PDB file of C-alpha atoms and ligand atoms in Angstrom:
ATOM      1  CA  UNK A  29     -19.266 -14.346  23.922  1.00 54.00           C
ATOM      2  CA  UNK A  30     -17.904 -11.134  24.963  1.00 65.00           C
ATOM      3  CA  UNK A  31     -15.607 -13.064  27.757  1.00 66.00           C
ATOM      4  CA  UNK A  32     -14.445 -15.708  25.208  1.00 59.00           C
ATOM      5  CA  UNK A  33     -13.068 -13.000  23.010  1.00 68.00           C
ATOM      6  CA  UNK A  34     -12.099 -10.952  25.662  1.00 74.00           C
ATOM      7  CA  UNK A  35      -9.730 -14.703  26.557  1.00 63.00           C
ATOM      8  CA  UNK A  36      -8.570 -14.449  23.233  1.00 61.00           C
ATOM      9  CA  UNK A  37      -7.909 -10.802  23.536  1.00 76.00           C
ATOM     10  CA  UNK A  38      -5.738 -11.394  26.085  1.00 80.00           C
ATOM     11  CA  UNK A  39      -3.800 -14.146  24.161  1.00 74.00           C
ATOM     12  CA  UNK A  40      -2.975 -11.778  21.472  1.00 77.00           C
ATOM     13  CA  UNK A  41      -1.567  -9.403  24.249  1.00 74.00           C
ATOM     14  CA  UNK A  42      -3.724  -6.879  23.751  1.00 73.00           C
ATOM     15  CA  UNK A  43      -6.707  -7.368  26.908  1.00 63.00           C
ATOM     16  CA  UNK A  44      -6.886  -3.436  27.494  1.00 48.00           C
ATOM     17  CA  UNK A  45      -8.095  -2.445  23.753  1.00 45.00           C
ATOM     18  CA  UNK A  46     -11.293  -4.288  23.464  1.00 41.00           C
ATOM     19  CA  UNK A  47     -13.104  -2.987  20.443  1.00 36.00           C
ATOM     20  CA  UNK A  48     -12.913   0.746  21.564  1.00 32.00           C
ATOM     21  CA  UNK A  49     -12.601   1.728  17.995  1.00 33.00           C
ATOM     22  CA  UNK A  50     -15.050   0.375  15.138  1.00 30.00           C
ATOM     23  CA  UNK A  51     -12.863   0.176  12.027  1.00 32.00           C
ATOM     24  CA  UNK A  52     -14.463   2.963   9.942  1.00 29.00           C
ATOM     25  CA  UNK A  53     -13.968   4.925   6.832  1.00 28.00           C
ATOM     26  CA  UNK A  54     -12.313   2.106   5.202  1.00 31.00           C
ATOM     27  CA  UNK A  55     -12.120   2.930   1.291  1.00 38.00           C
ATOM     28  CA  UNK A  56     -11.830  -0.145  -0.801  1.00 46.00           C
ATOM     29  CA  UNK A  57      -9.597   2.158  -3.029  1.00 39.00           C
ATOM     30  CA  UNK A  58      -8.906  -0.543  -6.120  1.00 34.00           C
ATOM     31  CA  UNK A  59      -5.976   1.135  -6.563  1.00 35.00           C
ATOM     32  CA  UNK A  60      -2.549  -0.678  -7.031  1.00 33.00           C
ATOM     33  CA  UNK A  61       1.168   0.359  -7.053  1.00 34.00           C
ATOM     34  CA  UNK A  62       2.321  -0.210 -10.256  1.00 31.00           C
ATOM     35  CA  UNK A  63       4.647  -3.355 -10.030  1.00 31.00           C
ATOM     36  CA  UNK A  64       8.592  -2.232  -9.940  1.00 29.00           C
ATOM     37  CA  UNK A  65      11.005  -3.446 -12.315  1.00 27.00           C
ATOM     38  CA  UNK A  66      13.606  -5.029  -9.970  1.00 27.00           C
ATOM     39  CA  UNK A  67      16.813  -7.124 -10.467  1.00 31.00           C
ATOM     40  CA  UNK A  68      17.146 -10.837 -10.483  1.00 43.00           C
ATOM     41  CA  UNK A  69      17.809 -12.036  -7.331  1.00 52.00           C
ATOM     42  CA  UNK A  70      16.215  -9.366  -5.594  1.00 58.00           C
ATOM     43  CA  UNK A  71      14.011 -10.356  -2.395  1.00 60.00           C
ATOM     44  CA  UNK A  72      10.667 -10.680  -3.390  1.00 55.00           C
ATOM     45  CA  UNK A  73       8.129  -8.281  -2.071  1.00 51.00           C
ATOM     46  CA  UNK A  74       8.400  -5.444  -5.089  1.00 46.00           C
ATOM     47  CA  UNK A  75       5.851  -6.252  -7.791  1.00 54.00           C
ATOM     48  CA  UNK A  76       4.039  -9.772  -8.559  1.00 57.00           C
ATOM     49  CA  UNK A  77       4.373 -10.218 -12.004  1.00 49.00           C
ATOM     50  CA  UNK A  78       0.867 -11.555 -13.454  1.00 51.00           C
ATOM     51  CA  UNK A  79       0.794 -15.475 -13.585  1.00 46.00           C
ATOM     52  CA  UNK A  80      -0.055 -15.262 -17.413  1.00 45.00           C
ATOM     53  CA  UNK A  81       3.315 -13.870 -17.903  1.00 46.00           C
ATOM     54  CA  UNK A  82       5.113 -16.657 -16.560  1.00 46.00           C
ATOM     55  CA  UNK A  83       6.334 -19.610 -18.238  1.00 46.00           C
ATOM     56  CA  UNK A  84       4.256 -22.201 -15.960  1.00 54.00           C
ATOM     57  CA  UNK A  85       1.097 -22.680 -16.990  1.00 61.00           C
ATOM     58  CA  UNK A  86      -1.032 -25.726 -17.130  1.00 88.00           C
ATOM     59  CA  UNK A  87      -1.965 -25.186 -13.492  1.00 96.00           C
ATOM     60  CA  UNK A  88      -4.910 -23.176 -14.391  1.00 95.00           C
ATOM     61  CA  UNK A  89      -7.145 -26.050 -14.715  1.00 96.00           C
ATOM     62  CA  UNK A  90      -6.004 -28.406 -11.914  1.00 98.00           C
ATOM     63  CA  UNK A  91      -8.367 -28.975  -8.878  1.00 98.00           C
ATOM     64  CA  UNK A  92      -7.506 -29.055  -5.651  1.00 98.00           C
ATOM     65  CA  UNK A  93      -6.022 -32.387  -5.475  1.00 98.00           C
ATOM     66  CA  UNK A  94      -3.858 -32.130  -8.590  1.00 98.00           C
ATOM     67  CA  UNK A  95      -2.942 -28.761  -7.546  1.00 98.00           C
ATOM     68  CA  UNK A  96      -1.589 -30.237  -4.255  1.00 98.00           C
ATOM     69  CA  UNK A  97       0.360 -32.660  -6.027  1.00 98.00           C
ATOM     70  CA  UNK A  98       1.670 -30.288  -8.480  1.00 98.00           C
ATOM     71  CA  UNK A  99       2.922 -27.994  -5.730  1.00 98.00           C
ATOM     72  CA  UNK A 100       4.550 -31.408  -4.167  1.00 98.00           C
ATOM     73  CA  UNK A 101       6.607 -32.203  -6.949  1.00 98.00           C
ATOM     74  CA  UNK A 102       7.082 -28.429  -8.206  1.00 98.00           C
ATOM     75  CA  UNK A 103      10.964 -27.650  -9.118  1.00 98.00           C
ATOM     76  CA  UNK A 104      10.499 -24.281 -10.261  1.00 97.00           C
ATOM     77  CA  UNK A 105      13.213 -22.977  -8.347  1.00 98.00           C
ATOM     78  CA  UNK A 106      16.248 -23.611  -6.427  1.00 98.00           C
ATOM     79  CA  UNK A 107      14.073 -24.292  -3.139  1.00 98.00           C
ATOM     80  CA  UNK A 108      13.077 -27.477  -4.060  1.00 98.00           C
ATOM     81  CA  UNK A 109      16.832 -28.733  -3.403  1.00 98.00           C
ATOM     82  CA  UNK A 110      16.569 -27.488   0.144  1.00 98.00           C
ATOM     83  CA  UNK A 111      13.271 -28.429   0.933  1.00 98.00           C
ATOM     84  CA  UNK A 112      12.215 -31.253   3.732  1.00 98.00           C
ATOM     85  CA  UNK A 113       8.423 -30.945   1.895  1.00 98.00           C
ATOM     86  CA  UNK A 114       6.498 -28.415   0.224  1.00 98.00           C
ATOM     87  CA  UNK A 115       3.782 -26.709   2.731  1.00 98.00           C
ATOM     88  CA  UNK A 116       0.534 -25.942   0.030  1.00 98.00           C
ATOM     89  CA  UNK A 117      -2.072 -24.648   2.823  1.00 98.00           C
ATOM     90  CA  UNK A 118      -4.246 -25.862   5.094  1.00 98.00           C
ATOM     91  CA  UNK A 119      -8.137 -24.897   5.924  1.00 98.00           C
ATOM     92  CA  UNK A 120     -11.279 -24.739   4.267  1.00 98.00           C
ATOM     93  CA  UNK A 121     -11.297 -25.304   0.374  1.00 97.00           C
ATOM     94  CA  UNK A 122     -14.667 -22.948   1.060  1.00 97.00           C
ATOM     95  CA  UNK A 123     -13.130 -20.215   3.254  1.00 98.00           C
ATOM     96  CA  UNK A 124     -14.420 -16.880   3.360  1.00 98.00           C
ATOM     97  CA  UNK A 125     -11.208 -15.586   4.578  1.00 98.00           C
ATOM     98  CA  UNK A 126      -7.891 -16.308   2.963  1.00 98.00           C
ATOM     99  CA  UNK A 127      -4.598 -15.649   5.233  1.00 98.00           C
ATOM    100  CA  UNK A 128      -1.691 -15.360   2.723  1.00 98.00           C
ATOM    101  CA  UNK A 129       1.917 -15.153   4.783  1.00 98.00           C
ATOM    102  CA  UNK A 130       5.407 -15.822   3.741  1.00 98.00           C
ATOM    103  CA  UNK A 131       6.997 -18.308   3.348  1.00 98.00           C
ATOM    104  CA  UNK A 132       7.351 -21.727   5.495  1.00 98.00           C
ATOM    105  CA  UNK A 133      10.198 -21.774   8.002  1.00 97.00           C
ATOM    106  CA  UNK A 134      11.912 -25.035   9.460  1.00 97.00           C
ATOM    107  CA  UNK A 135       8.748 -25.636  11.619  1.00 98.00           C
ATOM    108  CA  UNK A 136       6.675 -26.034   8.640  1.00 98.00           C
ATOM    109  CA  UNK A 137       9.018 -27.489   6.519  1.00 98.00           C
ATOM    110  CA  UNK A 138       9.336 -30.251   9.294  1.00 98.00           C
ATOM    111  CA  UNK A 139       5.104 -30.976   8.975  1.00 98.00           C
ATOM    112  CA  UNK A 140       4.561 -29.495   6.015  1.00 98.00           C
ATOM    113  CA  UNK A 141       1.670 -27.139   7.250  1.00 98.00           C
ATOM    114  CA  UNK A 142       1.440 -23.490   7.349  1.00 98.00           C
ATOM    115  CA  UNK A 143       1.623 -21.700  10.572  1.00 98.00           C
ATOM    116  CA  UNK A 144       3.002 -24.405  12.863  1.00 98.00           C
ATOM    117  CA  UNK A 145       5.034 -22.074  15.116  1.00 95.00           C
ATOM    118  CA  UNK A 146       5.078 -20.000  17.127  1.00 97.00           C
ATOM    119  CA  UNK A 147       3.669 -17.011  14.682  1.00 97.00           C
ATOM    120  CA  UNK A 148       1.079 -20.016  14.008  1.00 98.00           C
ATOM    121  CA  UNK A 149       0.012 -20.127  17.493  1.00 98.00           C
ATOM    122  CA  UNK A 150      -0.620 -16.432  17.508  1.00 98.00           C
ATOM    123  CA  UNK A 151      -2.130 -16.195  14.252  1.00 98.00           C
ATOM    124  CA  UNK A 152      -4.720 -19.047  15.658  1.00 98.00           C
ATOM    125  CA  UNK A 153      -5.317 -16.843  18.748  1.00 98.00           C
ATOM    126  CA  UNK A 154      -5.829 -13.533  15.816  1.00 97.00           C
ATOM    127  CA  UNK A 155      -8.513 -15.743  14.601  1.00 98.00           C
ATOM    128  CA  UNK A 156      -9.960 -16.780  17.726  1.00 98.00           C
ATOM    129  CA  UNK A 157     -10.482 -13.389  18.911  1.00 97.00           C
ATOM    130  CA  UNK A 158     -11.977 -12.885  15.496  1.00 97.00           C
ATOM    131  CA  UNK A 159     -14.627 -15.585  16.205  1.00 97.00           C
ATOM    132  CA  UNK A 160     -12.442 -17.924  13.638  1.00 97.00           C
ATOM    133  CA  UNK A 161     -11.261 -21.115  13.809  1.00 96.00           C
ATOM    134  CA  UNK A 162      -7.993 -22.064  12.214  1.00 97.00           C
ATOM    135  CA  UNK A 163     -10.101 -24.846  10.172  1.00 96.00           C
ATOM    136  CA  UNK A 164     -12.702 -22.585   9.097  1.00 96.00           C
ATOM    137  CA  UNK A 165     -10.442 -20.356   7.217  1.00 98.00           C
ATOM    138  CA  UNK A 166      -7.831 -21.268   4.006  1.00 98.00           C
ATOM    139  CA  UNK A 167      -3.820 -20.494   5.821  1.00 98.00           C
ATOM    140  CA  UNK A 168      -1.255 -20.429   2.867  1.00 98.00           C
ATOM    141  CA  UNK A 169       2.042 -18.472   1.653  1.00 98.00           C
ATOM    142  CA  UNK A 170       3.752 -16.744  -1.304  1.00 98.00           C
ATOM    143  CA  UNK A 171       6.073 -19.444  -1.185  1.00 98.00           C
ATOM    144  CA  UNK A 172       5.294 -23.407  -0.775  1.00 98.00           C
ATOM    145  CA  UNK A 173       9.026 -24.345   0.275  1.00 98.00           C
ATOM    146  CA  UNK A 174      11.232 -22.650   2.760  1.00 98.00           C
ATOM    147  CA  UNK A 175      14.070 -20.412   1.942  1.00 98.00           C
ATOM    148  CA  UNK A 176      17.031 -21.244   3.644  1.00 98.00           C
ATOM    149  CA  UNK A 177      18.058 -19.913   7.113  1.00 96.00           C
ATOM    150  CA  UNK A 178      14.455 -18.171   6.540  1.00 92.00           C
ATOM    151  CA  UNK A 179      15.926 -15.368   4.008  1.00 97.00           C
ATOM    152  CA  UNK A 180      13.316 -12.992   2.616  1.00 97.00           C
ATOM    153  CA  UNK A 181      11.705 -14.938  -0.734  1.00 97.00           C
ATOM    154  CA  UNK A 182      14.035 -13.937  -4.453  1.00 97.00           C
ATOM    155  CA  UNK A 183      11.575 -12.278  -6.595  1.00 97.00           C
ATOM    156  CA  UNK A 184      12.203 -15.044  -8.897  1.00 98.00           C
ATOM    157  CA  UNK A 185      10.802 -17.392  -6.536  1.00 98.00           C
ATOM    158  CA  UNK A 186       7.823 -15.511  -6.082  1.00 98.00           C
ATOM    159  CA  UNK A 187       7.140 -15.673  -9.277  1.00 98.00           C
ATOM    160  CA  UNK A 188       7.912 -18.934 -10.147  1.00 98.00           C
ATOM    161  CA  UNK A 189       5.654 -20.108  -7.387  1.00 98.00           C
ATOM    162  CA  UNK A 190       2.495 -17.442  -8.211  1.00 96.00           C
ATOM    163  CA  UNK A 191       0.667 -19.493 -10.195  1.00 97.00           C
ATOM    164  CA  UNK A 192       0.158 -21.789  -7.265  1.00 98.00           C
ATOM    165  CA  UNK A 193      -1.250 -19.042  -4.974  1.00 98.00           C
ATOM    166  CA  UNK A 194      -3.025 -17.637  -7.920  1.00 96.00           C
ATOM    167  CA  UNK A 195      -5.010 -20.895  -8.640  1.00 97.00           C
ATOM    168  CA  UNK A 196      -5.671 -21.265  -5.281  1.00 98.00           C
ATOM    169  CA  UNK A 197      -7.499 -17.999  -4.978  1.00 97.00           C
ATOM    170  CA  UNK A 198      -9.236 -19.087  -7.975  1.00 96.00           C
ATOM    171  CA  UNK A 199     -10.451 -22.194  -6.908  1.00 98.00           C
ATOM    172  CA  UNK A 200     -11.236 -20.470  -3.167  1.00 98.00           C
ATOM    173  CA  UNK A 201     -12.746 -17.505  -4.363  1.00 97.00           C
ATOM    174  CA  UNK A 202     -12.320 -15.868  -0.860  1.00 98.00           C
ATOM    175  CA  UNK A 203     -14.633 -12.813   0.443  1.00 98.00           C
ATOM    176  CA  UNK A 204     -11.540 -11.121   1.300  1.00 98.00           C
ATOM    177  CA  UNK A 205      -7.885 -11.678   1.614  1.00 98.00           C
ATOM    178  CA  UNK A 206      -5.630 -11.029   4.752  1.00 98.00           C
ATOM    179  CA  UNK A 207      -1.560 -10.863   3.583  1.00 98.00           C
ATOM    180  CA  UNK A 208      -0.003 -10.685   6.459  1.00 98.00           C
ATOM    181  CA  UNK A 209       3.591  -8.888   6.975  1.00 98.00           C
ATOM    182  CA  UNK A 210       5.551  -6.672   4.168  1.00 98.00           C
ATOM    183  CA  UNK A 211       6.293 -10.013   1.534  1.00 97.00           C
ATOM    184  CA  UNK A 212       2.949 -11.100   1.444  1.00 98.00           C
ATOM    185  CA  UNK A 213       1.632  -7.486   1.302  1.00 98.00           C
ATOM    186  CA  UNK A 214       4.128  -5.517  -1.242  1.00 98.00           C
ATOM    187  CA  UNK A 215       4.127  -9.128  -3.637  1.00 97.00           C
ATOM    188  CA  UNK A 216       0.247  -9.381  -3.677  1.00 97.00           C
ATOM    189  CA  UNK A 217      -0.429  -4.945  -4.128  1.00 97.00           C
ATOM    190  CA  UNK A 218       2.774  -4.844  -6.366  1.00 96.00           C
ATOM    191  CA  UNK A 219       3.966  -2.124  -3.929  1.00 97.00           C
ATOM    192  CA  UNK A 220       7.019  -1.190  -2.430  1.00 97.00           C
ATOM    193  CA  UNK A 221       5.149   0.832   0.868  1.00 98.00           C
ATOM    194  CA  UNK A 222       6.471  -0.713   4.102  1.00 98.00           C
ATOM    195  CA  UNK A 223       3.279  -2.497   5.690  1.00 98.00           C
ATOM    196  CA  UNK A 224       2.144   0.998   8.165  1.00 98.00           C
ATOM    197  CA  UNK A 225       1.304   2.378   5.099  1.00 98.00           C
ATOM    198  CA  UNK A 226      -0.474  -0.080   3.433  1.00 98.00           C
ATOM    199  CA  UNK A 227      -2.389  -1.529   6.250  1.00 98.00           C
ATOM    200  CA  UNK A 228      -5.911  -0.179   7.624  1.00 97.00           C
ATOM    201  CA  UNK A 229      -7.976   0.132   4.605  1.00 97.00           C
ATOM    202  CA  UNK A 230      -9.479  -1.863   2.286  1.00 98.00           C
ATOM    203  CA  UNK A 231      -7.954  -2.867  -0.943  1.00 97.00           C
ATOM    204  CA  UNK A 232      -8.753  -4.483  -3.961  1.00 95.00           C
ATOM    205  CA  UNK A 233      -6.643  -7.546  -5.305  1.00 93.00           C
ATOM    206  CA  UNK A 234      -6.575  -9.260  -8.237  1.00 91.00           C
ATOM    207  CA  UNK A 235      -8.817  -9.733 -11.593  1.00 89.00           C
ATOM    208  CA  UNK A 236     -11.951 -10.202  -9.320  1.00 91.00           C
ATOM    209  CA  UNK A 237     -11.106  -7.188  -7.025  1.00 95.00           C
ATOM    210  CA  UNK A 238     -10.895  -9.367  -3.947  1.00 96.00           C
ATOM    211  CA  UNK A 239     -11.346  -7.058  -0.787  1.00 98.00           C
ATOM    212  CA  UNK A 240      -7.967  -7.724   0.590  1.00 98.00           C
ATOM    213  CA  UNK A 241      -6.631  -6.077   4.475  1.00 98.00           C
ATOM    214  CA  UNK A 242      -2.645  -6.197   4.891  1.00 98.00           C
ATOM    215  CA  UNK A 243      -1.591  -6.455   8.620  1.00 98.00           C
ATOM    216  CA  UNK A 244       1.677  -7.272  10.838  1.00 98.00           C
ATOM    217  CA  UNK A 245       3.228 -10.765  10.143  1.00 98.00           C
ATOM    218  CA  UNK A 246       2.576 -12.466  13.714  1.00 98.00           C
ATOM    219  CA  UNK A 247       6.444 -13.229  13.670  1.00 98.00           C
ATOM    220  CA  UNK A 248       6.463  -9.216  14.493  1.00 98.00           C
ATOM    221  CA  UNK A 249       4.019  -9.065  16.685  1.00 98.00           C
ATOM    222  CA  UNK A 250       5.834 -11.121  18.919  1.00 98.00           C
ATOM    223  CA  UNK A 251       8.861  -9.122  18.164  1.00 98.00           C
ATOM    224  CA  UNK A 252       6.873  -5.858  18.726  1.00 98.00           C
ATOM    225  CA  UNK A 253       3.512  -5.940  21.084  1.00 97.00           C
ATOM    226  CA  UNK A 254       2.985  -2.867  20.811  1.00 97.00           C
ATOM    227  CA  UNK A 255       1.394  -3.352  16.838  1.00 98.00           C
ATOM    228  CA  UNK A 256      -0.930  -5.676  18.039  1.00 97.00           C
ATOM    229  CA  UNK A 257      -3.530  -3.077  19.011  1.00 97.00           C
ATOM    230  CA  UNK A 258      -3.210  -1.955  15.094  1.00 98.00           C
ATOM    231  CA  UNK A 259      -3.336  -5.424  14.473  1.00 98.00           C
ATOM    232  CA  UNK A 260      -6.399  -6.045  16.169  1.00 98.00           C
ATOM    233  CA  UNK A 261      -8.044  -3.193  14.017  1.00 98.00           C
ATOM    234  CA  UNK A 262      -6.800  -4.727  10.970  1.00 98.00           C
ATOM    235  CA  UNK A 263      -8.772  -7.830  11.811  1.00 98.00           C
ATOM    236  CA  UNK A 264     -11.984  -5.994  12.785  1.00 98.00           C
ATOM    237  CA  UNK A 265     -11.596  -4.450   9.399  1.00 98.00           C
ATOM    238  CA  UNK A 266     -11.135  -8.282   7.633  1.00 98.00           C
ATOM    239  CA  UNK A 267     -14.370  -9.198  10.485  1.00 98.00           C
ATOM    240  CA  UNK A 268     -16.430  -6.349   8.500  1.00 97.00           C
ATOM    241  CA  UNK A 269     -15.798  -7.951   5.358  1.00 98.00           C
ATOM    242  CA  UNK A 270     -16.737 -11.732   5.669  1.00 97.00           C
ATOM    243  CA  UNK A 271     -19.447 -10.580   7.618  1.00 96.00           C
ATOM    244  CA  UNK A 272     -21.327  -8.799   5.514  1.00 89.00           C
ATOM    245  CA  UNK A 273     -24.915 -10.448   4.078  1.00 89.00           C
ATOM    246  CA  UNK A 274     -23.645 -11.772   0.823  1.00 83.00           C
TER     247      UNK A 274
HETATM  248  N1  URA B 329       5.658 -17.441   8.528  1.00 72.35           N
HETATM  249  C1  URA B 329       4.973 -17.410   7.379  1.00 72.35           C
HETATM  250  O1  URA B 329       4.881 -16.375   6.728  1.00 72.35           O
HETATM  251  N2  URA B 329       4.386 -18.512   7.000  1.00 72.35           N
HETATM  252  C2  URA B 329       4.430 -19.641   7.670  1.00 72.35           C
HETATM  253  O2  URA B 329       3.851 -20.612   7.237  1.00 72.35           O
HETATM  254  C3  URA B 329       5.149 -19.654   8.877  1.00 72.35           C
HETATM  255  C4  URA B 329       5.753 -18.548   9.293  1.00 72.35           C
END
């Protein structure tokens, strides 16, 4: 077992770090930023307005199927002009982990799956080494339709499209949450710290308090290797979590 995830180590990039440190001392802190007020047309990641103060309701009682079909027809926003499909998630409707990223970009907008390129093939290899299949866990994004030329998600989007994500987690009910890179992190805390401040411990998210772990988008990673040792820690952390007897 040891080898295997030693394979998948080495995958991520990071063969020389094997578990040397146990995650410890992690503080599920249930503290959150206060949301920021922020211009219109701002990028996203400063704040999540609650879904109950948004005009879009009537997704709080769909299922999974008429959520998905809600989410395929959804013009909330300007995206849906630009769209080739709307990407809703893909995994395990009875995940323990939930892995909340961006937004789709053109390779997901082309199959309409979460994850698809190359930042998908590392994520799969995160999980690997975490003893994960892709399958086993629930992959979605703050956003369900790509912005164009990949910009960072408008706040406005974001919160146009929460309700989606938020029904989601309802309907998942996750043992933790892993928001990976500075949109998904800052939108789902309501915080404006850059993601080396707000990764490594535990935090609480949402009505139910979900354990949630914020760690580099893959897309850096492959930019900069050298966070994927912090990464890896970051995952041990989310490991701890869904591990634990119930
Ligand atoms: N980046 C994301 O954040 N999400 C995807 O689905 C693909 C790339």
């Amino acid at each position: 077992m040891d080898s295997l995830r030693n394979a998948y180590l080495a995958e991520m990039g990071i063969a020389a770090l094997v578990a040397r440190d146990r995650p410890g001392g992690a503080v599920l802190d249930g503290s959150r930023s206060s949301p920021v007020a922020l211009q219109d047309g701002a990028a996203a990641p400063h704040g999540r307005m609650d879904s109950r103060d948004v005009e879009s309701q009537g997704v709080e009682s769909l299922d999974w199927a008429a959520l998905r079909a809600a989410v395929a027809t959804c013009q909330r926003c300007e995206l849906h002009k630009t769209r080739r499909q709307t990407v809703f998630g893909t995994g395990r409707q009875t995940a323990d982990l939930l892995v909340i990223g961006e937004a789709p970009g053109a390779d997901e907008d082309q199959q309409g799956e979460p994850f698809v390129g190359r930042a998908g093939q590392l994520l799969n290899a995160m999980l690997r080494a975490m003893g994960l299949q892709r399958e086993h866990v629930y992959i979605t994004n703050i956003l369900k339709c790509r912005p164009p030329n990949n910009r960072d998600p408008r706040r406005d989007e974001a919160t146009a499209c929460s309700p989606f994500l938020d029904r989601q987690i309802r309907l998942l009910q996750p043992r933790a949450v892993l928001a990976l890179g500075r949109i998904s992190a800052q939108w789902l805390l309501g915080s404006e710290l850059p993601v080396g401040k707000l990764r490594g411990q535990i935090r609480a998210f949402g009505a139910q308090d979900t354990p949630l772990v914020v760690s580099y988008h893959p897309a850096y990673l492959l930019r900069s290797p050298a966070a994927k040792a912090k990464a890896w820690q970051d995952l041990l952390l989310v490991k701890t979590l869904i591990d634990e007897p119930q």
